[in-house]
Amino acid sequence: MKYMLLIYGNEEAFSSVGGEALAEIIRETDALNQELFASGELVGAYGVADQVNAKLVRATDGTPVVTDGPYAEAKEYLGSFTIVDCDSLERALEIAARNPSARHWGVEVRPLVHEANVEP
């Protein structure tokens, strides 16, 4: 089963740990990702650009309308996400708990229930 591990935060939260600690969080996260890649559990891990770069696209009568995003106004925003493919929810929770961000901001775990069929 695939699971999405989401990390939310904001500039205040991310900067509150300090530059050196943030660099260590990134190093530890990279090491965990390498371990998960080696075990075959890592599908992908992605950092998301700052919310000021988000665009919202809506189609009105078939015409796309693009506005500045993000979709929802919120204090916190999605900072990064990881997709893992593992045997159980318990394993996904274990992986999330090992993510260094769990010590600072928390890691949301969500099962992925549908995958696009890319076969012709």
mmCIF file of C-alpha atoms in Angstrom:
data_model
loop_
_atom_site.group_PDB
_atom_site.id
_atom_site.type_symbol
_atom_site.label_atom_id
_atom_site.label_comp_id
_atom_site.label_asym_id
_atom_site.label_seq_id
_atom_site.Cartn_x
_atom_site.Cartn_y
_atom_site.Cartn_z
ATOM 1 C CA MET A 1 0.000 0.000 0.000
ATOM 2 C CA LYS A 2 1.215 3.501 -0.733
ATOM 3 C CA TYR A 3 1.149 6.254 1.860
ATOM 4 C CA MET A 4 1.825 9.969 1.629
ATOM 5 C CA LEU A 5 3.806 11.532 4.465
ATOM 6 C CA LEU A 6 3.147 15.285 4.618
ATOM 7 C CA ILE A 7 5.093 17.943 6.478
ATOM 8 C CA TYR A 8 3.388 21.270 7.143
ATOM 9 C CA GLY A 9 4.891 24.433 8.514
ATOM 10 C CA ASN A 10 5.531 28.087 7.849
ATOM 11 C CA GLU A 11 8.517 30.399 7.749
ATOM 12 C CA GLU A 12 8.219 31.093 11.480
ATOM 13 C CA ALA A 13 8.171 27.389 12.332
ATOM 14 C CA PHE A 14 10.991 26.495 9.952
ATOM 15 C CA SER A 15 13.225 29.359 11.066
ATOM 16 C CA SER A 16 12.524 28.719 14.769
ATOM 17 C CA VAL A 17 14.876 25.716 14.776
ATOM 18 C CA GLY A 18 17.823 27.745 13.453
ATOM 19 C CA GLY A 19 19.886 27.331 10.306
ATOM 20 C CA GLU A 20 22.266 24.683 11.600
ATOM 21 C CA ALA A 21 19.461 22.555 13.057
ATOM 22 C CA LEU A 22 17.490 22.855 9.813
ATOM 23 C CA ALA A 23 20.544 21.699 7.847
ATOM 24 C CA GLU A 24 20.823 18.703 10.216
ATOM 25 C CA ILE A 25 17.124 17.896 9.722
ATOM 26 C CA ILE A 26 17.728 17.882 5.970
ATOM 27 C CA ARG A 27 20.816 15.635 6.322
ATOM 28 C CA GLU A 28 18.901 13.187 8.534
ATOM 29 C CA THR A 29 15.959 13.217 6.138
ATOM 30 C CA ASP A 30 18.272 12.502 3.189
ATOM 31 C CA ALA A 31 19.806 9.581 5.109
ATOM 32 C CA LEU A 32 16.349 8.158 5.897
ATOM 33 C CA ASN A 33 15.334 8.566 2.254
ATOM 34 C CA GLN A 34 18.473 6.696 1.128
ATOM 35 C CA GLU A 35 17.627 3.874 3.544
ATOM 36 C CA LEU A 36 14.042 3.706 2.277
ATOM 37 C CA PHE A 37 15.270 3.779 -1.337
ATOM 38 C CA ALA A 38 17.601 0.861 -0.618
ATOM 39 C CA SER A 39 14.748 -1.123 0.971
ATOM 40 C CA GLY A 40 12.486 -0.406 -2.006
ATOM 41 C CA GLU A 41 9.952 1.509 0.107
ATOM 42 C CA LEU A 42 10.665 5.026 -1.179
ATOM 43 C CA VAL A 43 8.579 6.018 -4.182
ATOM 44 C CA GLY A 44 9.643 9.674 -4.056
ATOM 45 C CA ALA A 45 10.300 12.610 -1.758
ATOM 46 C CA TYR A 46 9.689 16.201 -2.760
ATOM 47 C CA GLY A 47 10.133 19.629 -1.249
ATOM 48 C CA VAL A 48 7.453 22.101 -2.262
ATOM 49 C CA ALA A 49 8.250 25.672 -3.333
ATOM 50 C CA ASP A 50 7.126 28.460 -1.042
ATOM 51 C CA GLN A 51 3.416 29.196 -1.120
ATOM 52 C CA VAL A 52 3.989 32.577 -2.807
ATOM 53 C CA ASN A 53 4.871 30.558 -5.932
ATOM 54 C CA ALA A 54 1.551 28.671 -5.960
ATOM 55 C CA LYS A 55 -1.029 29.238 -8.682
ATOM 56 C CA LEU A 56 -4.660 28.193 -8.628
ATOM 57 C CA VAL A 57 -6.259 27.096 -11.891
ATOM 58 C CA ARG A 58 -10.014 26.982 -12.297
ATOM 59 C CA ALA A 59 -11.889 26.246 -15.489
ATOM 60 C CA THR A 60 -14.878 28.507 -16.084
ATOM 61 C CA ASP A 61 -16.985 27.486 -19.071
ATOM 62 C CA GLY A 62 -13.977 25.601 -20.435
ATOM 63 C CA THR A 63 -11.637 28.578 -20.111
ATOM 64 C CA PRO A 64 -8.769 28.313 -17.641
ATOM 65 C CA VAL A 65 -8.520 31.136 -15.112
ATOM 66 C CA VAL A 66 -5.204 31.343 -13.258
ATOM 67 C CA THR A 67 -4.870 33.255 -9.993
ATOM 68 C CA ASP A 68 -2.214 33.457 -7.346
ATOM 69 C CA GLY A 69 -2.505 30.609 -4.868
ATOM 70 C CA PRO A 70 -2.465 28.788 -2.626
ATOM 71 C CA TYR A 71 -5.897 27.198 -2.769
ATOM 72 C CA ALA A 72 -6.637 27.739 0.925
ATOM 73 C CA GLU A 73 -5.540 30.560 3.168
ATOM 74 C CA ALA A 74 -3.852 28.974 6.151
ATOM 75 C CA LYS A 75 -1.210 29.759 8.734
ATOM 76 C CA GLU A 76 0.684 26.601 7.819
ATOM 77 C CA TYR A 77 1.309 25.212 4.362
ATOM 78 C CA LEU A 78 2.642 22.052 2.775
ATOM 79 C CA GLY A 79 6.423 22.133 2.907
ATOM 80 C CA SER A 80 7.257 18.682 1.579
ATOM 81 C CA PHE A 81 5.876 15.240 1.010
ATOM 82 C CA THR A 82 7.152 11.716 0.653
ATOM 83 C CA ILE A 83 5.463 8.736 -0.962
ATOM 84 C CA VAL A 84 6.295 5.341 0.501
ATOM 85 C CA ASP A 85 5.129 1.907 -0.580
ATOM 86 C CA CYS A 86 5.141 -0.376 2.444
ATOM 87 C CA ASP A 87 3.345 -3.386 3.868
ATOM 88 C CA SER A 88 1.095 -1.696 6.409
ATOM 89 C CA LEU A 89 -0.121 1.472 8.056
ATOM 90 C CA GLU A 90 1.960 0.530 11.083
ATOM 91 C CA ARG A 91 5.121 0.552 8.928
ATOM 92 C CA ALA A 92 4.150 3.917 7.391
ATOM 93 C CA LEU A 93 3.675 5.333 10.908
ATOM 94 C CA GLU A 94 7.060 3.936 11.937
ATOM 95 C CA ILE A 95 8.699 5.618 8.946
ATOM 96 C CA ALA A 96 6.911 8.910 9.736
ATOM 97 C CA ALA A 97 8.093 8.763 13.347
ATOM 98 C CA ARG A 98 11.697 8.348 12.143
ATOM 99 C CA ASN A 99 11.444 11.468 9.982
ATOM 100 C CA PRO A 100 13.283 14.281 11.783
ATOM 101 C CA SER A 101 10.390 16.639 11.086
ATOM 102 C CA ALA A 102 8.254 14.559 13.452
ATOM 103 C CA ARG A 103 10.331 16.006 16.305
ATOM 104 C CA HIS A 104 9.526 19.578 15.290
ATOM 105 C CA TRP A 105 6.335 19.947 13.243
ATOM 106 C CA GLY A 106 4.774 16.517 12.941
ATOM 107 C CA VAL A 107 4.255 14.296 9.921
ATOM 108 C CA GLU A 108 0.765 13.586 8.594
ATOM 109 C CA VAL A 109 0.268 10.069 7.183
ATOM 110 C CA ARG A 110 -2.431 9.486 4.579
ATOM 111 C CA PRO A 111 -3.159 6.284 2.665
ATOM 112 C CA LEU A 112 -3.249 6.727 -1.105
ATOM 113 C CA VAL A 113 -6.388 5.009 -2.298
ATOM 114 C CA HIS A 114 -6.232 5.606 -6.036
ATOM 115 C CA GLU A 115 -3.402 5.597 -8.523
ATOM 116 C CA ALA A 116 -3.693 6.788 -12.107
ATOM 117 C CA ASN A 117 -3.565 4.063 -14.721
ATOM 118 C CA VAL A 118 -0.759 5.058 -17.082
ATOM 119 C CA GLU A 119 -0.909 1.872 -19.159
ATOM 120 C CA PRO A 120 -2.217 2.401 -22.718
#
